[in-house]
Coordinates of C-alpha atoms and ligand atoms in Angstrom, one line a residue:
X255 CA 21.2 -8.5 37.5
X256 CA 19.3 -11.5 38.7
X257 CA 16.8 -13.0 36.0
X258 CA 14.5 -12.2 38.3
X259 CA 15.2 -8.7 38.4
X260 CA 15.3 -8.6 35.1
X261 CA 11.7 -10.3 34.8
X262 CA 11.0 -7.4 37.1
X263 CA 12.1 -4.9 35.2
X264 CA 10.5 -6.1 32.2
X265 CA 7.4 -6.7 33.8
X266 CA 7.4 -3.3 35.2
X267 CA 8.5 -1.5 32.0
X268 CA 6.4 -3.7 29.6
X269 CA 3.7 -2.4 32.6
X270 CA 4.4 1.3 31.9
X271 CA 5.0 1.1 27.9
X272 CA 1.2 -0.8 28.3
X273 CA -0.1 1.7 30.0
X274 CA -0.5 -0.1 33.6
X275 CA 0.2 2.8 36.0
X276 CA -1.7 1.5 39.2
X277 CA 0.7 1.0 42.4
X278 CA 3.7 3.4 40.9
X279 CA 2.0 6.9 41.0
X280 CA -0.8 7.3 38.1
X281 CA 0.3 11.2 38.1
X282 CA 3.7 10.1 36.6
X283 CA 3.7 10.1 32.6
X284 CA 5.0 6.9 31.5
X285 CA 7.3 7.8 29.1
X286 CA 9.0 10.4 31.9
X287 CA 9.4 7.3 33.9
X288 CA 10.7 4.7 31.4
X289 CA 12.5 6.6 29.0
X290 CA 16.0 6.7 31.4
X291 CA 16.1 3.1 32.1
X292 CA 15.5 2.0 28.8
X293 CA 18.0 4.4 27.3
X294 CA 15.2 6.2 25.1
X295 CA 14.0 9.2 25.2
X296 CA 10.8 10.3 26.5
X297 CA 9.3 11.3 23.6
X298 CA 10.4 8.2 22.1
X299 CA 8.4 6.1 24.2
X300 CA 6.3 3.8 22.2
X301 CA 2.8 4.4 23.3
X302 CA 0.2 1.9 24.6
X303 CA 0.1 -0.9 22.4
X304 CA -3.2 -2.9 21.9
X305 CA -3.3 -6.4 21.0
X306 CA -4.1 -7.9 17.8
X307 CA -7.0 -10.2 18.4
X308 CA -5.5 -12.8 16.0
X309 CA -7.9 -16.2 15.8
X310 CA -8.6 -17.8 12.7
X311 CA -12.1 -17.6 13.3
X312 CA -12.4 -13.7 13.4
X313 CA -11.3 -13.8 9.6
X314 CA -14.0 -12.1 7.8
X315 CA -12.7 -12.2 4.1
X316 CA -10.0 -13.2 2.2
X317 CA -9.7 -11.2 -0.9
X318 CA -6.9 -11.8 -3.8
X319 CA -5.4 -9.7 -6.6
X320 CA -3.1 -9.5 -9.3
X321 CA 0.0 -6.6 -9.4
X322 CA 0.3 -5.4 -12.9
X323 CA 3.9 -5.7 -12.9
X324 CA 6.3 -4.9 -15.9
X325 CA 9.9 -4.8 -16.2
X326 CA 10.5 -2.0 -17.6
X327 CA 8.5 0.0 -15.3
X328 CA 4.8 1.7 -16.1
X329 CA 3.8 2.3 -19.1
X330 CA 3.5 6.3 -19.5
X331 CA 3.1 7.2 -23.4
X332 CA 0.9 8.3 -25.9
X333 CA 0.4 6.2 -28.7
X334 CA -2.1 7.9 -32.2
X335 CA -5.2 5.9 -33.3
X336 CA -6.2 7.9 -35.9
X337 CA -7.5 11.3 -34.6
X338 CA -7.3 9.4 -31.2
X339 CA -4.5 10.4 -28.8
X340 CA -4.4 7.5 -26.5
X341 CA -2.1 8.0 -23.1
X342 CA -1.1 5.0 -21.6
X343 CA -1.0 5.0 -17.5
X344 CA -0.1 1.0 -16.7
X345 CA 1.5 -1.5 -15.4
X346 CA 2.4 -0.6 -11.8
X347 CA 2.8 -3.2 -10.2
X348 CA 3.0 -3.3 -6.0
X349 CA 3.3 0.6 -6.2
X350 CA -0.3 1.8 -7.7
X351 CA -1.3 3.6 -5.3
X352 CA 1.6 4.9 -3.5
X353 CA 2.7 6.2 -7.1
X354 CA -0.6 7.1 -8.8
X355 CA -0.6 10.7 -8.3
X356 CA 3.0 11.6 -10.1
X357 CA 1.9 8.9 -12.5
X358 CA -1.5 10.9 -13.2
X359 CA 0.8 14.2 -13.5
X360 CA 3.0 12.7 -15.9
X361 CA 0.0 10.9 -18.2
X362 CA -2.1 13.9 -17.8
X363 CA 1.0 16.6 -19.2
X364 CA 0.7 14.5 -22.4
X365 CA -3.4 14.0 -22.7
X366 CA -3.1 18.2 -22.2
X367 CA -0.8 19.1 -25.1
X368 CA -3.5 20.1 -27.5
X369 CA -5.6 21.7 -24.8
X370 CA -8.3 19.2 -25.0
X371 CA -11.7 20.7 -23.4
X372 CA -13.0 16.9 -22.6
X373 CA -11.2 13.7 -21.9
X374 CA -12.0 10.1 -21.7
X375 CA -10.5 8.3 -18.6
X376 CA -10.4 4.7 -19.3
X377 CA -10.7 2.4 -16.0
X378 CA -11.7 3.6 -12.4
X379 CA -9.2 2.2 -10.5
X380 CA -6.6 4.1 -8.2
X381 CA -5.0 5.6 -11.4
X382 CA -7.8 6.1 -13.4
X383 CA -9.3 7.8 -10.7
X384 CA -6.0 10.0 -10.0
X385 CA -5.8 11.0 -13.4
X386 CA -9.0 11.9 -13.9
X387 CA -9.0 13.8 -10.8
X388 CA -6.0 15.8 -12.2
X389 CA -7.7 16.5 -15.6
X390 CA -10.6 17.8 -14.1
X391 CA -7.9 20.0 -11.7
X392 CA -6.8 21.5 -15.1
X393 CA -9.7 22.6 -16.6
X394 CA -10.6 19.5 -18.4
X395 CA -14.3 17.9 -18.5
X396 CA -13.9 14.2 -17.8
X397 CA -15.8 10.9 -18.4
X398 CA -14.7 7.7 -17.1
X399 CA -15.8 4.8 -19.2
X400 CA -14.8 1.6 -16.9
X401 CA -16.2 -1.9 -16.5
X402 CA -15.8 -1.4 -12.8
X403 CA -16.2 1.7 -9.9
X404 CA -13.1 1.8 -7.6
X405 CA -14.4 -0.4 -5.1
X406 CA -15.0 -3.7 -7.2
X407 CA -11.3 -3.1 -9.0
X408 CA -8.2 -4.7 -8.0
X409 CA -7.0 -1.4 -6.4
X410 CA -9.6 -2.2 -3.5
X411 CA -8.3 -5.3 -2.6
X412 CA -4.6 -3.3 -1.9
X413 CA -2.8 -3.7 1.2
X414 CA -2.8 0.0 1.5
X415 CA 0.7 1.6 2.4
X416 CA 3.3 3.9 0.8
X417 CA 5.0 1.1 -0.9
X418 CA 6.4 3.3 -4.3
X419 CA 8.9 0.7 -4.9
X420 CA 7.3 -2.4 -4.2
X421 CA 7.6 -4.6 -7.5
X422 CA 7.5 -1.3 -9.6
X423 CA 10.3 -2.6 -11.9
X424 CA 13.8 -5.1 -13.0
X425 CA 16.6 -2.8 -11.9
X426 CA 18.5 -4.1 -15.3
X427 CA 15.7 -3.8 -17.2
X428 CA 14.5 -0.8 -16.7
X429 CA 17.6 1.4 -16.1
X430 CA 18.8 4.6 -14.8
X431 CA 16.4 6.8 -17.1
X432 CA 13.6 4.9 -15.0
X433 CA 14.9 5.8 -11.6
X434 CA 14.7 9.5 -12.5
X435 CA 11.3 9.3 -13.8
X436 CA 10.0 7.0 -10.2
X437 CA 11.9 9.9 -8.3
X438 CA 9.8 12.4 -9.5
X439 CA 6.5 10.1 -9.1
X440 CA 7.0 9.5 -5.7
X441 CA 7.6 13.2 -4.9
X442 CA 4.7 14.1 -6.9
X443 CA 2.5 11.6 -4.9
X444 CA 4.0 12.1 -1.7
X445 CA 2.8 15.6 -1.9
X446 CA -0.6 15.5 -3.1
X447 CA -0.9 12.9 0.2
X448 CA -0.1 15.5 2.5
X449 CA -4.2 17.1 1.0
X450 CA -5.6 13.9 2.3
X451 CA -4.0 13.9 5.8
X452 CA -6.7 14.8 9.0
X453 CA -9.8 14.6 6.8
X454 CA -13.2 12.9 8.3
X455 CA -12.6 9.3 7.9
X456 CA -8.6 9.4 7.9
X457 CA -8.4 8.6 4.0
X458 CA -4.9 9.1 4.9
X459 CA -2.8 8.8 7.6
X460 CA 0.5 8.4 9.1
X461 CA 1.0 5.3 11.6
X462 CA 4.2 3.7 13.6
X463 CA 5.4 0.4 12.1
X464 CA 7.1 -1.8 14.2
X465 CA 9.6 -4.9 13.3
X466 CA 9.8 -7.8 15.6
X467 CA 12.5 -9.9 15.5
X468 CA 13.8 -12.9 17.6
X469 CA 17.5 -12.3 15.8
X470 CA 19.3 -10.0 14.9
X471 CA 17.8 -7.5 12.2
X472 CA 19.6 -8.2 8.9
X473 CA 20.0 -6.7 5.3
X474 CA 17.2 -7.7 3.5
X475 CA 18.3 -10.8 0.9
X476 CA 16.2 -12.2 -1.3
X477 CA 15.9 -15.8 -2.2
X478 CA 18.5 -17.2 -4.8
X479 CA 16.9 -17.4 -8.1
X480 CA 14.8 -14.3 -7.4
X481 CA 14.6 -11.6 -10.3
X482 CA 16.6 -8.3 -9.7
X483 CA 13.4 -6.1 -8.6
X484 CA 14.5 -2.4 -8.5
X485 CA 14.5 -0.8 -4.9
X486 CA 14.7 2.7 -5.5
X487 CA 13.7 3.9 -1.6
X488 CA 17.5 5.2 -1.1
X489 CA 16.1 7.9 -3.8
X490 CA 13.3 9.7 -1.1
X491 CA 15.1 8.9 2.3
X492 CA 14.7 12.6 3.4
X493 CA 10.6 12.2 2.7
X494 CA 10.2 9.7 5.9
X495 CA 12.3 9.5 9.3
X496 CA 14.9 7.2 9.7
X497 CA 13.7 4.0 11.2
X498 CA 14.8 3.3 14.9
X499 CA 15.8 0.2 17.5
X500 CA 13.2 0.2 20.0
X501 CA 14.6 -1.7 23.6
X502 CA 11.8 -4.4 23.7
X503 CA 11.3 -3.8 27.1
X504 CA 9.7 -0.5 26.0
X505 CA 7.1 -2.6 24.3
X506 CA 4.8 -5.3 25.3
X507 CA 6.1 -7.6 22.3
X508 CA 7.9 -10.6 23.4
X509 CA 10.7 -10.9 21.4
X510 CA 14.3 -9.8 20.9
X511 CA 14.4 -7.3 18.3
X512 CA 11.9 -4.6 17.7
X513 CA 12.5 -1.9 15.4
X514 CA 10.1 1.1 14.5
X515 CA 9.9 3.4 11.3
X516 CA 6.7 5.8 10.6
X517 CA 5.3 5.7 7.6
X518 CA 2.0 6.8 5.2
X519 CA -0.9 4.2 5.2
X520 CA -4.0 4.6 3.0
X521 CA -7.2 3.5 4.4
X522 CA -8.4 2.5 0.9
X523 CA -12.2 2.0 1.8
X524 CA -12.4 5.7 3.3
X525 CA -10.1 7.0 0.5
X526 CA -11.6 5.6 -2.1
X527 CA -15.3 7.3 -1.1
X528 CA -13.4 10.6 -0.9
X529 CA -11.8 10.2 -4.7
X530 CA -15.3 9.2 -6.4
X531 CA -16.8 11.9 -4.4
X532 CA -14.2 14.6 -5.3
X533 CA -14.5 13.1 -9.1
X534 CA -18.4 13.9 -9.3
X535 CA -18.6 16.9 -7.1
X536 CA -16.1 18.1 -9.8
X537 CA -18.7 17.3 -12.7
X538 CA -17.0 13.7 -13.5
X539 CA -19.4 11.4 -15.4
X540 CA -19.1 7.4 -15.3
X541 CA -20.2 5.5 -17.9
X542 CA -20.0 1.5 -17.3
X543 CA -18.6 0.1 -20.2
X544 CA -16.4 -3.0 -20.8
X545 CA -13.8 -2.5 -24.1
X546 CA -12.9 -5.6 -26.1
X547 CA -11.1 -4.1 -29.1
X548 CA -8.6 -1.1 -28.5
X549 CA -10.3 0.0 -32.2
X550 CA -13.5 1.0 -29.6
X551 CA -11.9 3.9 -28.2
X552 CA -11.8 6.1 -31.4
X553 CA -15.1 5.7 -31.2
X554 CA -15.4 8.0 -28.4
X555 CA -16.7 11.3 -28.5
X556 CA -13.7 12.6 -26.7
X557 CA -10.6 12.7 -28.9
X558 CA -8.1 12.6 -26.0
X559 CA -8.1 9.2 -24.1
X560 CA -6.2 7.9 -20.8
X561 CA -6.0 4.0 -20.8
X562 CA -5.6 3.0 -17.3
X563 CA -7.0 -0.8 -17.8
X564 CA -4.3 -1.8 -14.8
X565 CA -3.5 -6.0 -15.3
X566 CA -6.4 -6.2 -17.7
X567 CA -4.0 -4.3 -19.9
X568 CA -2.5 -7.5 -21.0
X569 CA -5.8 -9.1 -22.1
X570 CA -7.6 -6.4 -23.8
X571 CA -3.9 -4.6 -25.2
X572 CA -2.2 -7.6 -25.7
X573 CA 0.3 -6.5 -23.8
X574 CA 2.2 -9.4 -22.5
X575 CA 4.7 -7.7 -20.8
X576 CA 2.6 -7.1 -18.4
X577 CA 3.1 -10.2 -15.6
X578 CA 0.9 -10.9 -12.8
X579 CA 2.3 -11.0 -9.6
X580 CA -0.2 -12.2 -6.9
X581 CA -1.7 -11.1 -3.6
X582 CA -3.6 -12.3 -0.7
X583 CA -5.2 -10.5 2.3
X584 CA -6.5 -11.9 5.0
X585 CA -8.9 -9.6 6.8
X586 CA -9.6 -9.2 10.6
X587 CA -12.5 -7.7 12.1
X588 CA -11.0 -4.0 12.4
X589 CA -9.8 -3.0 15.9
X590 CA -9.6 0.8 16.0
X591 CA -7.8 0.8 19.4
X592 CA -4.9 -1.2 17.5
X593 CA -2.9 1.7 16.1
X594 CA 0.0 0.0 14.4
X595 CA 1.6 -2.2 11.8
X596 CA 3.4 -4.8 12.3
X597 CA 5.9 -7.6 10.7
X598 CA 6.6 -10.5 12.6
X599 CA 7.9 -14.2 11.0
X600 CA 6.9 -13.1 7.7
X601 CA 3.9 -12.0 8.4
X602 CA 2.5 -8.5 8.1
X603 CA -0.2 -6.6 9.3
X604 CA -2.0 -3.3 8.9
X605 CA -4.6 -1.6 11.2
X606 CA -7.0 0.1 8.4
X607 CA -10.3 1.2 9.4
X608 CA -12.1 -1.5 7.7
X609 CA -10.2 -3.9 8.7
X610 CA -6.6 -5.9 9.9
X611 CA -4.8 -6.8 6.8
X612 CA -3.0 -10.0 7.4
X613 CA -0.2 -11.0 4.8
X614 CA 1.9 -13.8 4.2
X615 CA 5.3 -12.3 3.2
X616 CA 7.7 -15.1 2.9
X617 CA 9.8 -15.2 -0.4
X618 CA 10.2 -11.9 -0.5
X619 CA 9.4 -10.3 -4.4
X620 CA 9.1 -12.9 -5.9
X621 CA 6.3 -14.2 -4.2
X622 CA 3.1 -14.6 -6.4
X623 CA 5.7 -13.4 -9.3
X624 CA 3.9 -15.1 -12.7
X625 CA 0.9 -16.0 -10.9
X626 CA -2.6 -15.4 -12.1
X627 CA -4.7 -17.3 -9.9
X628 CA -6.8 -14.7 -8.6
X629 CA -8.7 -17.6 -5.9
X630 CA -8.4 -17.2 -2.0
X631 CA -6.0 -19.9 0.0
X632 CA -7.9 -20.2 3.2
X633 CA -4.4 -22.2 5.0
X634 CA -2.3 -19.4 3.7
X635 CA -4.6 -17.4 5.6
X636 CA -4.9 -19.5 8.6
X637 CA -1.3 -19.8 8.7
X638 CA -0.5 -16.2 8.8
X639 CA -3.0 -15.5 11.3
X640 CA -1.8 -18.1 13.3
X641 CA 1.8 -16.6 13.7
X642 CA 0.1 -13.9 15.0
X643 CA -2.1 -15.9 17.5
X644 CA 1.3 -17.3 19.1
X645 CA 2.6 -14.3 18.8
X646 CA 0.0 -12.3 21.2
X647 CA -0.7 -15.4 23.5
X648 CA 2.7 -14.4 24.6
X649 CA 1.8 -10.6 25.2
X650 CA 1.3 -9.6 28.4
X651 CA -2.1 -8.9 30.0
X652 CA -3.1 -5.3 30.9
Ligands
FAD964 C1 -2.2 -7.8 -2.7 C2 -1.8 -6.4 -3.2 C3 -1.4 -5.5 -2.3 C4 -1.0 -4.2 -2.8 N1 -0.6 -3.3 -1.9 C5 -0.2 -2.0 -2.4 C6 0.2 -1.1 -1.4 O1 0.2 -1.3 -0.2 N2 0.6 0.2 -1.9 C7 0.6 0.4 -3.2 O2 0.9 1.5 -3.6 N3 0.1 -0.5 -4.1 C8 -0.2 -1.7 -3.7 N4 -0.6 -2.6 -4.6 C9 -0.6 -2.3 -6.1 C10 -1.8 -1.6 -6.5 O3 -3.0 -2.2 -6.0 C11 -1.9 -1.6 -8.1 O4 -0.7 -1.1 -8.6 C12 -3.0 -0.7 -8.5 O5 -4.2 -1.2 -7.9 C13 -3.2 -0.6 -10.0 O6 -4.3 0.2 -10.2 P1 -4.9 0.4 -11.7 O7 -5.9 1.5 -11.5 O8 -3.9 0.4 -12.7 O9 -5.7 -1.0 -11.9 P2 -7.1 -1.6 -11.5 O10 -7.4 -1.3 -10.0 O11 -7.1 -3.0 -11.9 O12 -8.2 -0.8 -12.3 C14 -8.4 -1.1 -13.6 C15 -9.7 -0.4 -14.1 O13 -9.8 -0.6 -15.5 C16 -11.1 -1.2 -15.7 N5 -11.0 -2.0 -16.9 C17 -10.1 -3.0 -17.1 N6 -10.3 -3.6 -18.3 C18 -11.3 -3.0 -18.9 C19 -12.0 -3.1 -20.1 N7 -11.7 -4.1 -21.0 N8 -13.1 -2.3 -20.3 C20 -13.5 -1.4 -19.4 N9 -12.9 -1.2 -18.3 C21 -11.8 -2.0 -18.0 C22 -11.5 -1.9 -14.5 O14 -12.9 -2.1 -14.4 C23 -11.0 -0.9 -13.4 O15 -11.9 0.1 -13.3 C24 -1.0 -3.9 -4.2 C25 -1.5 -4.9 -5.1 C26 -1.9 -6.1 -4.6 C27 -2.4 -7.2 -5.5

């Protein structure tokens, strides 16, 4: 075949995948047309793709946050202060939310053993929140005493997908009793997602993720030096489909490779709204209050406690093996008519309802790893945004 042709074909495929119909028969489904010459499917047709409208100056925030990571994995366990029973639910590092509601089942089985009739939730973030959520769903009255509502914590500056092994643990460190225990986390979680699925708002919803390449897709390496982070995804294979090689030609991306898995994305602004709603429509009280001294909590009124204090464990616990492991988004004006994710050159991107998350990705784990500065970096921003810029001044027009 002639480059020409082949421009041709591309053009006329890239055309159908985009939707452009005009001059070959709009009666024709596009995906009944393309799928035999671009060995797919029909139903495997990637549908029309919108562009990203990636300039630098269309960057509305740029928010940062620490991932409470530890090595050993959360911290799930009751510890006694006197007639206190304090459950600790932290330290999950990139996984919070992905993980929080098998994390909430596990803390909550232990705050239950004596049958408490009220329980003190400490922190309002996304496992505060999911714990107290699943006290109240057995019976118990809850109060959450926090220095902030979910949407000034860390957990609302997430990127927002089903990440449940993203920095969650050192595979050394933590061991094979630990892999067991995130297995059954990410079960728990993925199931209680499936509630939150088709509501007003999409709190919750799957979306079709798609890796551009210009060579060949490899195994993912990490950088030498990097710390053995635990990838425990092999675990829930049968939860998501397999991810699959998409011919470019059946996309409007210009590049070489492009590769598509579906996955869960939480649209934390709409989800959020739903879980403080469903906390107070349940009875849930909030009492703003900012602990200094662990000591504080047996003065509570309730005698059963969950501590879910996220990275500020490590300040107000001590607990220094909590690390911080920073994050940056850059945020987009939201496009609802863009209805992917994307990775590209080390760059990532979600389409949320409140907005495009832009990420620099590049060294892998390790990135941020022991990093506390919690302050925006406007040229990591502009940098990531401009990948994408070059990126779609190369997609074709519709
Ligand atoms: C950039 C970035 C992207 C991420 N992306 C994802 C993702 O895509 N998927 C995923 O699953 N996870 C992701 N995570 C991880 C996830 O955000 C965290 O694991 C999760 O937010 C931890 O939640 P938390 O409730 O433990 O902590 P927090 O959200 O920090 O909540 C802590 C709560 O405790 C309260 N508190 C703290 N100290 C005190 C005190 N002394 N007195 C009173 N109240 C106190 C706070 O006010 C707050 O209410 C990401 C993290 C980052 C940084």
């Amino acid at each position: 075949m002639t480059s020409k042709n082949l421009d041709r074909r591309r053009l006329l495929t890239t055309s159908l995948a985009f939707g452009g119909l005009a001059g070959l028969g709009a009666c024709a489904a596009p995906g009944a047309r393309t799928a035999p010459a671009l060995g797919l499917s029909a139903q495997d047709v990637p549908p029309r793709l919108m562009p990203i409208r990636a300039h630098a100056d269309r960057l509305f925030d740029i928010t940062v946050c620490l991932r409470p990571f530890r090595a050993k994995g959360p911290r799930i366990e009751t510890e006694m202060m006197g007639d206190t029973r304090v459950v600790h639910n932290y330290g999950h590092g990139g996984s919070g939310w992905s993980l929080s509601w098998g994390s909430a089942a596990m803390a909550v089985g232990q705050a239950m053993i004596n049958r408490p009739k009220s329980i003190a939730v400490i922190g309002c973030g996304a496992i505060g929140l999911t714990s107290a959520i699943t006290a109240q769903r057995q019976g118990a009255a809850v109060t959450i005493y926090a220095r902030d509502q979910l949407p000034q914590t860390r957990s609302a500056r997430a990127t927002g997908g089903w990440t449940p092994d993203s920095r969650i643990a050192l595979a050394d460190v933590a061991g094979p009793a630990f892999a067991e225990t995130w297995e059954q986390m990410a079960r728990t979680s993925f199931k209680i997602y499936r509630q939150y699925l088709g509501l007003p708002g999409n709190p919750v919803q799957w979306t079709d993720r798609y890796s551009l390449s210009d060579t060949p897709f490899r195994e993912a390496s990490e950088p030498p030096g990097s710390l053995d982070f635990a990838h425990y995804n092999d675990r829930i294979r049968d939860l998501t489909p397999r991810a699959q090689d998409i011919p470019p030609a059946a996309t409007p991306f210009p590049v070489k490779y492009v590769r598509r898995s579906e996955t869960m994305q939480f649209n934390i602004a709409n989800y959020s709204h739903t879980l403080m709603t469903d906390f107070f429509l349940a009875g849930g009280k909030f009492v703003r209050q900012e602990f200094r001294d662990p000591r504080e909590l047996t003065q509570l009124a309730e005698k059963t406690v969950i501590n879910c204090p996220g990275y500020a464990a490590r300040e107000w616990w001590n607990d220094n093996s909590i690390v911080p492991v920073r994050g940056q988004i850059a945020w987009l004006i939201p496009q609802p008519e863009v209805r992917y994710a994307l990775s590209y050159r080390d760059v990532s991107t979600w389409s949320r309802t409140d907005g495009i998350v832009v990420q620099a990705v590049d060294g892998g784990d390790m990135k941020g790893y022991d990093n506390g500065r919690e302050v925006a970096d406007r040229a990591e921003a502009d940098k990531a945004v401009g990948v994408l810029e070059e990126l779609y001044s190369r997609f074709p027009r519709a």
